[in-house]
PDB file of C-alpha atoms in Angstrom:
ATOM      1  CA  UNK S  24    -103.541-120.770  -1.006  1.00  0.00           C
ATOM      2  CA  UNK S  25    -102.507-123.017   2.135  1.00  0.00           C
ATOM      3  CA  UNK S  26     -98.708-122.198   3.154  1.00  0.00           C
ATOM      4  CA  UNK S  27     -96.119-124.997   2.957  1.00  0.00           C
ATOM      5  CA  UNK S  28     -94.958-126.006   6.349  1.00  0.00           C
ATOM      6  CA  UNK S  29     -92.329-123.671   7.517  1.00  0.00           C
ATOM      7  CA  UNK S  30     -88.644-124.544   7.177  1.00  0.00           C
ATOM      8  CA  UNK S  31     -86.452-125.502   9.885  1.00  0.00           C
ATOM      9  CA  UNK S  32     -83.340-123.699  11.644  1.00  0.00           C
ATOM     10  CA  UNK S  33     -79.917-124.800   9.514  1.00  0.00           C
ATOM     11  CA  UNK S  34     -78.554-127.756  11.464  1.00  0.00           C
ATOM     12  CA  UNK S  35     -76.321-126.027  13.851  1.00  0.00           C
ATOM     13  CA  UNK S  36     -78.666-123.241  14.104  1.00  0.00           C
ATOM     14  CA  UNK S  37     -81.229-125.431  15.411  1.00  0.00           C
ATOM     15  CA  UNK S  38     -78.181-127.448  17.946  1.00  0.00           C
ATOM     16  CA  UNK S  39     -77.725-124.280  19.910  1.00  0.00           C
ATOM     17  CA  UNK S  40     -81.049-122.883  19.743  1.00  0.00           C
ATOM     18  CA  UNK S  41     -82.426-125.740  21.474  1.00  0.00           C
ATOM     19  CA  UNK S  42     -79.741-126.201  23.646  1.00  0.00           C
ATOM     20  CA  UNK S  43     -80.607-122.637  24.814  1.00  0.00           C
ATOM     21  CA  UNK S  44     -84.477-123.517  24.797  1.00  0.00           C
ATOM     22  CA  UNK S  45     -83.886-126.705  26.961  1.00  0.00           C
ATOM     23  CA  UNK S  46     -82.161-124.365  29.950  1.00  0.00           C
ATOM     24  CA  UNK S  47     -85.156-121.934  29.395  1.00  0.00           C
ATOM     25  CA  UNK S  48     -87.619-124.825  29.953  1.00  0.00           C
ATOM     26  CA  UNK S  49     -85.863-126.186  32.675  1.00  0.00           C
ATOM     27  CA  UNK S  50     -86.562-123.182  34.889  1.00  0.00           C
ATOM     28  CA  UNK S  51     -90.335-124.188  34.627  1.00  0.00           C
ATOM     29  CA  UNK S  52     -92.897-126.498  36.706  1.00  0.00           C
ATOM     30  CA  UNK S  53     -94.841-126.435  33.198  1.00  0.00           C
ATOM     31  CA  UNK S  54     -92.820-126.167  29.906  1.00  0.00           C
ATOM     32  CA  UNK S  55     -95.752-124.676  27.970  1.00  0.00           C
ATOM     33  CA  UNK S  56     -94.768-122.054  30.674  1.00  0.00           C
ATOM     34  CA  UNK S  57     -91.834-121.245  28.817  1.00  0.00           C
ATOM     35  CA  UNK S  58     -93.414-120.068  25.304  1.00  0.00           C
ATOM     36  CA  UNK S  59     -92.906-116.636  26.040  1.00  0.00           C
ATOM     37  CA  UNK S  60     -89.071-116.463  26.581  1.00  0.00           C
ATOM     38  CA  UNK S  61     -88.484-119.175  23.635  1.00  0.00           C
ATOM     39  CA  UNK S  62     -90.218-116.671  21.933  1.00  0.00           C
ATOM     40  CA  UNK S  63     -87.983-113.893  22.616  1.00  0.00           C
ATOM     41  CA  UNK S  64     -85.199-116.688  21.806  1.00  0.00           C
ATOM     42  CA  UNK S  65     -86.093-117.237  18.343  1.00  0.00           C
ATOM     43  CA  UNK S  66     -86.137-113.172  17.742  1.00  0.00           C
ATOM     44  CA  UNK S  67     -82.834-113.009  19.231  1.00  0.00           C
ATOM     45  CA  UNK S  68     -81.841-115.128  16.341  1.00  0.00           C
ATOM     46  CA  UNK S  69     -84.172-113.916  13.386  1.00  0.00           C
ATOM     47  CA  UNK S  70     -84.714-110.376  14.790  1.00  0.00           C
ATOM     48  CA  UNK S  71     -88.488-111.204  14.571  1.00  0.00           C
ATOM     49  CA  UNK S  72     -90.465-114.488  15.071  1.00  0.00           C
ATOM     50  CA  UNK S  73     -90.481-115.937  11.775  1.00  0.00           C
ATOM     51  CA  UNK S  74     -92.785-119.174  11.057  1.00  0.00           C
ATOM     52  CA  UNK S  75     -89.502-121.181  11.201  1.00  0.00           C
ATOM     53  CA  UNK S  76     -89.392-119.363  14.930  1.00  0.00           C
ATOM     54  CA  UNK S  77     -92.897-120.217  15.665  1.00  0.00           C
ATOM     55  CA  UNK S  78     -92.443-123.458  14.768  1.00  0.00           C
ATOM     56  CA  UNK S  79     -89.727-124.422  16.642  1.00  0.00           C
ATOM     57  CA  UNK S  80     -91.065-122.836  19.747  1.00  0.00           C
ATOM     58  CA  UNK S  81     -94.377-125.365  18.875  1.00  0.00           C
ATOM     59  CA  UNK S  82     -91.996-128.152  18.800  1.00  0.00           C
ATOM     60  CA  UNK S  83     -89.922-127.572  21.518  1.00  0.00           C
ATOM     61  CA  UNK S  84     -93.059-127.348  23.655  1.00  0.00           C
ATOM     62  CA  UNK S  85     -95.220-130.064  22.327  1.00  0.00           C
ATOM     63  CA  UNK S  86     -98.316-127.207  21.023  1.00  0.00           C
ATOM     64  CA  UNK S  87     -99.723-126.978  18.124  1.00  0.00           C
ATOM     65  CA  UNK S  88     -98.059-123.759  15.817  1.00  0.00           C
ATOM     66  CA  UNK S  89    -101.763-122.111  16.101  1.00  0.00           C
ATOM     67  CA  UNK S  90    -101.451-122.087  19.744  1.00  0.00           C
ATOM     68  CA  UNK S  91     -97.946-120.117  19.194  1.00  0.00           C
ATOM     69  CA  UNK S  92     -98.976-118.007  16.563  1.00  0.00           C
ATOM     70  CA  UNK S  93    -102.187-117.112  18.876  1.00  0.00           C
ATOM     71  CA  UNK S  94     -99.707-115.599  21.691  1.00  0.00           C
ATOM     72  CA  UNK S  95     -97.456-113.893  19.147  1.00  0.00           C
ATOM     73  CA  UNK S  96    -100.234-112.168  17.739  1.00  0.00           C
ATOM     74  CA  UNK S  97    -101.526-110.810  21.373  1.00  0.00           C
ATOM     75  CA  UNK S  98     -97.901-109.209  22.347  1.00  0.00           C
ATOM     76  CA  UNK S  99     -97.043-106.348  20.557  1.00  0.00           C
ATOM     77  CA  UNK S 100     -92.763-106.924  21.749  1.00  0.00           C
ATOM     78  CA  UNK S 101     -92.855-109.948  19.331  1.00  0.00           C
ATOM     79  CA  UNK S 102     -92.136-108.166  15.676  1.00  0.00           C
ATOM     80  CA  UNK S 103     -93.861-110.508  13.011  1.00  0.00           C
ATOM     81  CA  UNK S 104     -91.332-109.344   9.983  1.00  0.00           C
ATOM     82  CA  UNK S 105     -87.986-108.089   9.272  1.00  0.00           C
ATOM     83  CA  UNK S 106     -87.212-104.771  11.049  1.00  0.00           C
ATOM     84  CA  UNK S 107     -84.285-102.787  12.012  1.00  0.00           C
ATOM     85  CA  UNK S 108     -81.342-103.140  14.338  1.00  0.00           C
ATOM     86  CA  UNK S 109     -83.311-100.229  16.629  1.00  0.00           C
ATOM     87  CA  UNK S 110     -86.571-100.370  17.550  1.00  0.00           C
ATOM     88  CA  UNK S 111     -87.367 -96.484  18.107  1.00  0.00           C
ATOM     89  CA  UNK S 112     -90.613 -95.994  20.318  1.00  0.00           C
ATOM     90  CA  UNK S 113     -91.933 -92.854  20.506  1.00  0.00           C
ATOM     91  CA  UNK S 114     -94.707 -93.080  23.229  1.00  0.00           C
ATOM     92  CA  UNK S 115     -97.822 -91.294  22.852  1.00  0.00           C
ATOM     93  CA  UNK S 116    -100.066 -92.158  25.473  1.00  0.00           C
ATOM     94  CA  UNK S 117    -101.801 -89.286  27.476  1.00  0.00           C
ATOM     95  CA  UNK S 118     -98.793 -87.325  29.270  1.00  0.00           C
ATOM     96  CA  UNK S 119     -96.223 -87.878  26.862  1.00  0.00           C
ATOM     97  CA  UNK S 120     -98.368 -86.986  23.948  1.00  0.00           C
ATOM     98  CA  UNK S 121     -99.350 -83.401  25.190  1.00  0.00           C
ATOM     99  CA  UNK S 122     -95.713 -82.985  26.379  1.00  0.00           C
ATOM    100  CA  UNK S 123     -94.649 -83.061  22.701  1.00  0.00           C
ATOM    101  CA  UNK S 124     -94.353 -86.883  22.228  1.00  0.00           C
ATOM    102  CA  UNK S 125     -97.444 -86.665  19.092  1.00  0.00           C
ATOM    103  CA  UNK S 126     -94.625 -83.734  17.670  1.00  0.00           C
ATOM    104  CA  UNK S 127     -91.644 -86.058  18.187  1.00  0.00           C
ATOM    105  CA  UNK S 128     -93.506 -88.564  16.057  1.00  0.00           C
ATOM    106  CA  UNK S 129     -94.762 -86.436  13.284  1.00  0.00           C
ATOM    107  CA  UNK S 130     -91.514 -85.122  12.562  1.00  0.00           C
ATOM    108  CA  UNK S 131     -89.688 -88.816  13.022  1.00  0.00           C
ATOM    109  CA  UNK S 132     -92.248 -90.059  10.197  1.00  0.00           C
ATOM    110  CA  UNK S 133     -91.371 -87.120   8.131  1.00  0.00           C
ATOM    111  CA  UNK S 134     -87.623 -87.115   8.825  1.00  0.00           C
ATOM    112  CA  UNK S 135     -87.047 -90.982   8.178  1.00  0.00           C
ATOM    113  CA  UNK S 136     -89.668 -91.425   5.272  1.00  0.00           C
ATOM    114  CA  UNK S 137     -91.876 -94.012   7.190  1.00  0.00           C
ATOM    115  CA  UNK S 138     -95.066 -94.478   8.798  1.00  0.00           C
ATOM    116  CA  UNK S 139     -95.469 -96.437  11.950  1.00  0.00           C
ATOM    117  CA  UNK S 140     -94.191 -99.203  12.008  1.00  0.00           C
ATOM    118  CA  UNK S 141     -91.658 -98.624   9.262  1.00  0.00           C
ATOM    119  CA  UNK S 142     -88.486 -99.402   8.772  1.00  0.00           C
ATOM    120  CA  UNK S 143     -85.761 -97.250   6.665  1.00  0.00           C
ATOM    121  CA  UNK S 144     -84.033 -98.337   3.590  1.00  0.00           C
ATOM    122  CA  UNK S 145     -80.828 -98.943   5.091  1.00  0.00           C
ATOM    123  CA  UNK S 146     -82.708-101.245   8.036  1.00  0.00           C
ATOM    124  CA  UNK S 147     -81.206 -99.126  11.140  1.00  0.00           C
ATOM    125  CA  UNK S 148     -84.476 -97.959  12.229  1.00  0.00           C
ATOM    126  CA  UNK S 149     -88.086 -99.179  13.020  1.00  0.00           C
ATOM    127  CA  UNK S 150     -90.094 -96.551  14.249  1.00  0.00           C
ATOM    128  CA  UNK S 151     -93.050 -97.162  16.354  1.00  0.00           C
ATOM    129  CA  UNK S 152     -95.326 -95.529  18.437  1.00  0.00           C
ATOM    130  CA  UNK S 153     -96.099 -97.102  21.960  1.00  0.00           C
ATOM    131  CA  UNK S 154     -97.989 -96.720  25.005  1.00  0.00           C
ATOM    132  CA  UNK S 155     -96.762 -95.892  28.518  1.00  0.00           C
ATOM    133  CA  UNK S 156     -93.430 -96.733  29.132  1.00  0.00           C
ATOM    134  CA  UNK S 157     -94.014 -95.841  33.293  1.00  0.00           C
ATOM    135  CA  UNK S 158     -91.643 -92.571  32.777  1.00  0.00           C
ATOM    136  CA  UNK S 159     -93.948 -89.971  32.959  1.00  0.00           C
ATOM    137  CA  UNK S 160     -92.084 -87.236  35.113  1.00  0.00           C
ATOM    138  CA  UNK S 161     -89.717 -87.897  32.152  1.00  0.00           C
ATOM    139  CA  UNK S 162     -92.331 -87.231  29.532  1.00  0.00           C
ATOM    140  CA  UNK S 163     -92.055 -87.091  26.563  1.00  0.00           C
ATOM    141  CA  UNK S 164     -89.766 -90.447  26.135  1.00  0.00           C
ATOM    142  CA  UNK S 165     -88.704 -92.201  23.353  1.00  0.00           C
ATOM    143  CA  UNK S 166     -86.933 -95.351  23.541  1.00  0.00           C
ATOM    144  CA  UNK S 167     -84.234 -97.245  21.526  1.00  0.00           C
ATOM    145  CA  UNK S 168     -84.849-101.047  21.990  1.00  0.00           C
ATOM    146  CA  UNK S 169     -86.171-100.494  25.417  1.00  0.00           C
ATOM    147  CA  UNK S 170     -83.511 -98.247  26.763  1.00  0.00           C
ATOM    148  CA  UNK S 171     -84.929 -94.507  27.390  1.00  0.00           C
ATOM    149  CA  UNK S 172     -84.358 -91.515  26.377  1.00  0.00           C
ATOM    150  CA  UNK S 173     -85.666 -88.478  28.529  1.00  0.00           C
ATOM    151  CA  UNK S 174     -86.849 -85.425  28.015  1.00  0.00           C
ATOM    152  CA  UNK S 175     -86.769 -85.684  24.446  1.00  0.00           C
ATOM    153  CA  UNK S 176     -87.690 -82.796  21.826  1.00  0.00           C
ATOM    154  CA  UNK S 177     -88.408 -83.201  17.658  1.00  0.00           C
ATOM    155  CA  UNK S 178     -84.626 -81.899  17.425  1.00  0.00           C
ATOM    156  CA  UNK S 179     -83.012 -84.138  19.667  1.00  0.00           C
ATOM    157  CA  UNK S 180     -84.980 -87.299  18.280  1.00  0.00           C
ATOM    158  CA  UNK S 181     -84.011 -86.709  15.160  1.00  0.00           C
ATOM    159  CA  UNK S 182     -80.414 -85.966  16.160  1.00  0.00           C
ATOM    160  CA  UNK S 183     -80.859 -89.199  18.071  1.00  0.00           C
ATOM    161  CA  UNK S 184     -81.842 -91.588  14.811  1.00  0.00           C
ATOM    162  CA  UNK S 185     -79.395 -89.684  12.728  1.00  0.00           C
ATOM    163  CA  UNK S 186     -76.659 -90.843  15.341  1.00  0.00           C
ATOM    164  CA  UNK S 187     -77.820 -94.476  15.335  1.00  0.00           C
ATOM    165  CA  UNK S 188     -78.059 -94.347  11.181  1.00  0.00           C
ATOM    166  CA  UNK S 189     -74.264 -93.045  11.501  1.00  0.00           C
ATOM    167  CA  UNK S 190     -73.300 -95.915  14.032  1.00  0.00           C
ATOM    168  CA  UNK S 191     -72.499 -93.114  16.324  1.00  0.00           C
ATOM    169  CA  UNK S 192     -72.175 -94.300  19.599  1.00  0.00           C
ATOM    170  CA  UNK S 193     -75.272 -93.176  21.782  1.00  0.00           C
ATOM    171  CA  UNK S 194     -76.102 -93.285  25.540  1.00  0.00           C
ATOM    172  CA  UNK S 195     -79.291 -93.558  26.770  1.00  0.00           C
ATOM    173  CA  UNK S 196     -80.416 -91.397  29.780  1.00  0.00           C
ATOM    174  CA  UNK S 197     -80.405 -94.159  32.185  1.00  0.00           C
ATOM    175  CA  UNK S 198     -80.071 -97.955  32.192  1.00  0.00           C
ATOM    176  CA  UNK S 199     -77.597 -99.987  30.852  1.00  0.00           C
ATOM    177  CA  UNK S 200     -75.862 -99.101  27.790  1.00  0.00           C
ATOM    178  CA  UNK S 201     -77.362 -99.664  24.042  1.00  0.00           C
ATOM    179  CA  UNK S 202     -77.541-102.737  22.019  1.00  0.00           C
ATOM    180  CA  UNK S 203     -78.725-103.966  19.229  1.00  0.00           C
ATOM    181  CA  UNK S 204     -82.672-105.218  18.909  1.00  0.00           C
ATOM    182  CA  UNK S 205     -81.118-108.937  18.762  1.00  0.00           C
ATOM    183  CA  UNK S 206     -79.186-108.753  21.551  1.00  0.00           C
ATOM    184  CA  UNK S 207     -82.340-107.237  23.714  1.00  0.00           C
ATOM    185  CA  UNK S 208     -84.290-110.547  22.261  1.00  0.00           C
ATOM    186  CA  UNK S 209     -81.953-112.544  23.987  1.00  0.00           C
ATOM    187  CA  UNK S 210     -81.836-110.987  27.014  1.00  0.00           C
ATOM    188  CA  UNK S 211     -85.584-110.393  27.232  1.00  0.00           C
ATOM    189  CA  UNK S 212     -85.564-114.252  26.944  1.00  0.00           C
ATOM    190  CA  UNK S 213     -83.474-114.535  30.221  1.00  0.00           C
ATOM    191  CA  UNK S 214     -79.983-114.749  29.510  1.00  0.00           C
ATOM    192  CA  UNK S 215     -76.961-112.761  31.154  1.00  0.00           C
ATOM    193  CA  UNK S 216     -75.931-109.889  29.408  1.00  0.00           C
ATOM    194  CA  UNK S 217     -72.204-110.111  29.209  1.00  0.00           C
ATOM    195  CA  UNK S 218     -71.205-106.877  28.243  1.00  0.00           C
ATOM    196  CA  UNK S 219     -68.257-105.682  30.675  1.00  0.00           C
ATOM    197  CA  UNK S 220     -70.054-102.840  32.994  1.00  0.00           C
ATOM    198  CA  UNK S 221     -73.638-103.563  31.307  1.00  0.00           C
ATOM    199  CA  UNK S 222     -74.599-104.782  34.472  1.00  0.00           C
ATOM    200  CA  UNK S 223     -73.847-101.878  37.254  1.00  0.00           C
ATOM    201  CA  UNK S 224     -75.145 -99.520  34.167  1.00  0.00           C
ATOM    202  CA  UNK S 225     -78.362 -98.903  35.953  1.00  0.00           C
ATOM    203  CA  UNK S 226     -81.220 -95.749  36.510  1.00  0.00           C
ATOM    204  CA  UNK S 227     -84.174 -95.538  38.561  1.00  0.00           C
ATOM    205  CA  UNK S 228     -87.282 -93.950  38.093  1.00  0.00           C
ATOM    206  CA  UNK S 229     -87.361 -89.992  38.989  1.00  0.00           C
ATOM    207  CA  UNK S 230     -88.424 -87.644  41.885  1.00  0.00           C
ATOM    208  CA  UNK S 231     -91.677 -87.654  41.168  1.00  0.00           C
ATOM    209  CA  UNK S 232     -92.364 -91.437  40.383  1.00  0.00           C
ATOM    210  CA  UNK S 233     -90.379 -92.260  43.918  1.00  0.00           C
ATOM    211  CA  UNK S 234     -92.456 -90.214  46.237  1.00  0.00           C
ATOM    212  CA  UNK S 235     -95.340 -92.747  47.470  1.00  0.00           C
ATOM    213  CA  UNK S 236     -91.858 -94.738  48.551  1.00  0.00           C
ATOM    214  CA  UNK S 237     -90.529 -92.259  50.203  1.00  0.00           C
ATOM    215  CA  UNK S 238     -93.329 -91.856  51.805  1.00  0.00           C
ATOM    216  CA  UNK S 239     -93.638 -95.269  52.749  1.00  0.00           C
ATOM    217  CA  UNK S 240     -90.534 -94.918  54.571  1.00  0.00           C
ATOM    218  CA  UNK S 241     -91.284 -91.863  56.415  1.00  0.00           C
ATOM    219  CA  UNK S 242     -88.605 -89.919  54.671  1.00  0.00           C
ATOM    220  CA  UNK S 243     -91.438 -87.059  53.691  1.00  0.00           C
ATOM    221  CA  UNK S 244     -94.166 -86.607  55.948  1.00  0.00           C
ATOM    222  CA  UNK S 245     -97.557 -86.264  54.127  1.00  0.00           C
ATOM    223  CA  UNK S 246     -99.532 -82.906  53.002  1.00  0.00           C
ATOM    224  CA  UNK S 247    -102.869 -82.779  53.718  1.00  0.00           C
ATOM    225  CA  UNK S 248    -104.496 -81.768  50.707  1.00  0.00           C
ATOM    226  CA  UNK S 249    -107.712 -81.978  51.514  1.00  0.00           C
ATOM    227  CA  UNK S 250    -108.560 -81.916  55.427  1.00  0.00           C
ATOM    228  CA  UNK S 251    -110.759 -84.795  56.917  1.00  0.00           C
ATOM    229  CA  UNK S 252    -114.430 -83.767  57.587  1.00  0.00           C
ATOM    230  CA  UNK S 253    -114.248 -84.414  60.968  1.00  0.00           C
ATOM    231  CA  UNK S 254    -111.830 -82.141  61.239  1.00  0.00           C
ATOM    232  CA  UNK S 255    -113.342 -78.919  59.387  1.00  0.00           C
ATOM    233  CA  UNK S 256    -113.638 -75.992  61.424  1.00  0.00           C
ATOM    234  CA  UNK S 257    -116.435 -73.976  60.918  1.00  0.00           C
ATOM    235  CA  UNK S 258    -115.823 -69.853  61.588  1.00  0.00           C
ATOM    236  CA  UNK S 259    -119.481 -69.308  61.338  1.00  0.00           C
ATOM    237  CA  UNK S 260    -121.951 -71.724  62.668  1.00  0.00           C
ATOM    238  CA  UNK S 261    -123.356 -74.187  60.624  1.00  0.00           C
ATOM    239  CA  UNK S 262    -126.726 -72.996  58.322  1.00  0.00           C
ATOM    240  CA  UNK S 263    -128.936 -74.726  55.942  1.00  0.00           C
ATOM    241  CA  UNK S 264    -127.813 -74.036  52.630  1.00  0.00           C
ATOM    242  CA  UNK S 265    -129.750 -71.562  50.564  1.00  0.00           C
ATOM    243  CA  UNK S 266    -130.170 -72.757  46.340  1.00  0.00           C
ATOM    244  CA  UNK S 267    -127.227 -70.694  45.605  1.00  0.00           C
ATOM    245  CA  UNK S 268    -124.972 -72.929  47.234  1.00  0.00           C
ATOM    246  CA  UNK S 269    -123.932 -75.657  45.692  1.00  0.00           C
ATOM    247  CA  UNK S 270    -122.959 -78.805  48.061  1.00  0.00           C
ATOM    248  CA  UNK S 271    -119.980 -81.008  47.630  1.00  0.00           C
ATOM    249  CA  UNK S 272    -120.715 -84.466  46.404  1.00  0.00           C
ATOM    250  CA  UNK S 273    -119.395 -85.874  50.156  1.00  0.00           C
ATOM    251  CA  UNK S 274    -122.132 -84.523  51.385  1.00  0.00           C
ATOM    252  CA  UNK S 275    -124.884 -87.163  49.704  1.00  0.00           C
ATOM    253  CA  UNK S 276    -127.385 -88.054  49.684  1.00  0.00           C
ATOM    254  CA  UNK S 277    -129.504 -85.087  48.302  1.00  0.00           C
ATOM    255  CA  UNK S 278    -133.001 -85.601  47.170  1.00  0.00           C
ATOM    256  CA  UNK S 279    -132.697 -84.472  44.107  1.00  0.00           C
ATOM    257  CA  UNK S 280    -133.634 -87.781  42.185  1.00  0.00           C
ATOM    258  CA  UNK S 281    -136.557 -87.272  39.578  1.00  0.00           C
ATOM    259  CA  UNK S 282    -137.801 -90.145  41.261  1.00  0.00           C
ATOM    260  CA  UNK S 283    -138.644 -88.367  43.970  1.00  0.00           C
ATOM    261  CA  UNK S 284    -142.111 -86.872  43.717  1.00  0.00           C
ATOM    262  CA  UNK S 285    -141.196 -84.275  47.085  1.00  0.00           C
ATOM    263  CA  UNK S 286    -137.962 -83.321  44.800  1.00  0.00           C
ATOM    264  CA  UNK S 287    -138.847 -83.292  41.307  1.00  0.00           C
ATOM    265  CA  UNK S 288    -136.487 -82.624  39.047  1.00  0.00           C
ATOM    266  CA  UNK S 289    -138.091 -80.975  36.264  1.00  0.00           C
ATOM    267  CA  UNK S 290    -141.895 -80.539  34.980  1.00  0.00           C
ATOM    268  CA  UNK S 291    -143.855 -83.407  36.245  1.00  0.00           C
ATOM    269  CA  UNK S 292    -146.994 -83.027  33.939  1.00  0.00           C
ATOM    270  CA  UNK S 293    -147.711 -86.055  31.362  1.00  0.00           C
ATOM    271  CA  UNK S 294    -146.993 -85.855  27.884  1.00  0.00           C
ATOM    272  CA  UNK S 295    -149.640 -83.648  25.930  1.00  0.00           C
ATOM    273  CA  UNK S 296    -150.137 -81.776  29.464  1.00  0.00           C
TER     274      UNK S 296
END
């Protein structure tokens, strides 16, 4: 059955929501520009985009709420139904997942009762798996509303949720300090966050991500892995190759196509030959 049109914000949810959405527009040559942060806006408020969300993002921009609806459905930071006050990502791509990130989310779905995805019964936790959060000499990584954890085992991810289901107070490894999934929203939509000493909070990325800088700055000088060709030295003078050697790839082209009737590749007789 068609839906109803969506409901709108209480009154004086709807006064400072749009005067929040008018400084977000104004920082924009095109307003429609702005859909993404209002978007982030309304979760800030909801703790997901609701239709009452998407609809005042629609309005507040002159589209039409498909148009909306079409971009919240592409990005996978814009939660499209009640979750928890953390977000926990376990990421799985490649290097995390053979470091032990696929363990760390087994045993998360098992320990909290949920799938991905899912949030627990007392609505602390949402626990998804996500791709690459750019960490890998970190791997594996989980993070709490977008705030990482390093280095992270089954046993200390689970100690980890446990803490945030106790509203133990939990620091990530780097980066400011942790707040709730709301809070993120709103700051993910461009405003301040005013937390005394959230700002100077900071971490960069490690060793091993910072090395093509430091190279760049001629703080390391280079290894040659590999040596330039023009630069091989040969201790015995150079000899046509016999079959048993097998040539590198640099040095094509070899006529080896089957194309080749001088090189033939296999048996060259017709079919029923």
């Amino acid at each position: 059955m068609p839906q109803l049109p969506a409901p709108d914000f209480p009154a004086e949810v709807r006064a400072r929501l749009e005067a929040d959405a008018k400084e977000v527009i104004g920082r924009y040559p095109d307003s429609r520009s702005a859909l993404l942060p209002l978007l982030h806006l309304v979760q800030s408020e909801e703790g997901y985009v609701s239709r009452t969300g998407i609809r005042f993002c629609a309005e507040m921009l002159d589209l039409t709420t498909a148009e909306v609806t079409a971009v919240v459905t592409f990005y996978t930071m814009y939660r499209r139904k009640p979750s928890g006050e953390y977000q926990v990502g376990v990421c799985t791509n490649t290097l995390c997942a053979v470091m032990g990130g696929d363990a760390i989310f087994d045993e998360l779905k098992e320990h909290l009762g949920v799938g991905n995805s899912g949030t627990t019964e007392d609505g602390k936790i949402t626990l998804e798996h996500i791709e690459c959060n750019a960490a890998c000499d970190f791997a594996p990584v989980v993070m709490v509303n977008w705030e990482f954890f390093d280095n992270q085992t089954p046993d200390s991810a689970k100690r980890l949720v446990d803490d945030l289901r106790a509203g133990e107070q939990v620091t990530p490894t780097r980066g400011a300090p942790l707040c709730t999934y709301k809070e993120t929203a709103r700051m993910l939509a461009g405003f301040p966050d005013e937390r005394p000493g959230a700002v100077e909070s900071t971490g960069g990325a490690g060793p091993a991500s910072l090395i093509g800088l430091r190279l760049a700055k001629g703080e390391l000088s280079a290894a040659r892995v590999v040596a330039q060709r023009s630069e091989v030295r040969h201790e015995t003078p150079p000899h046509d190759p016999s079959p048993a050697e097998h040539l590198s790839s640099h040095d094509a082209p070899q006529q080896t196509s089957a194309s080749d009737p001088e090189h033939p590749a296999g048996p060259a007789a017709e079919e029923g030959e």
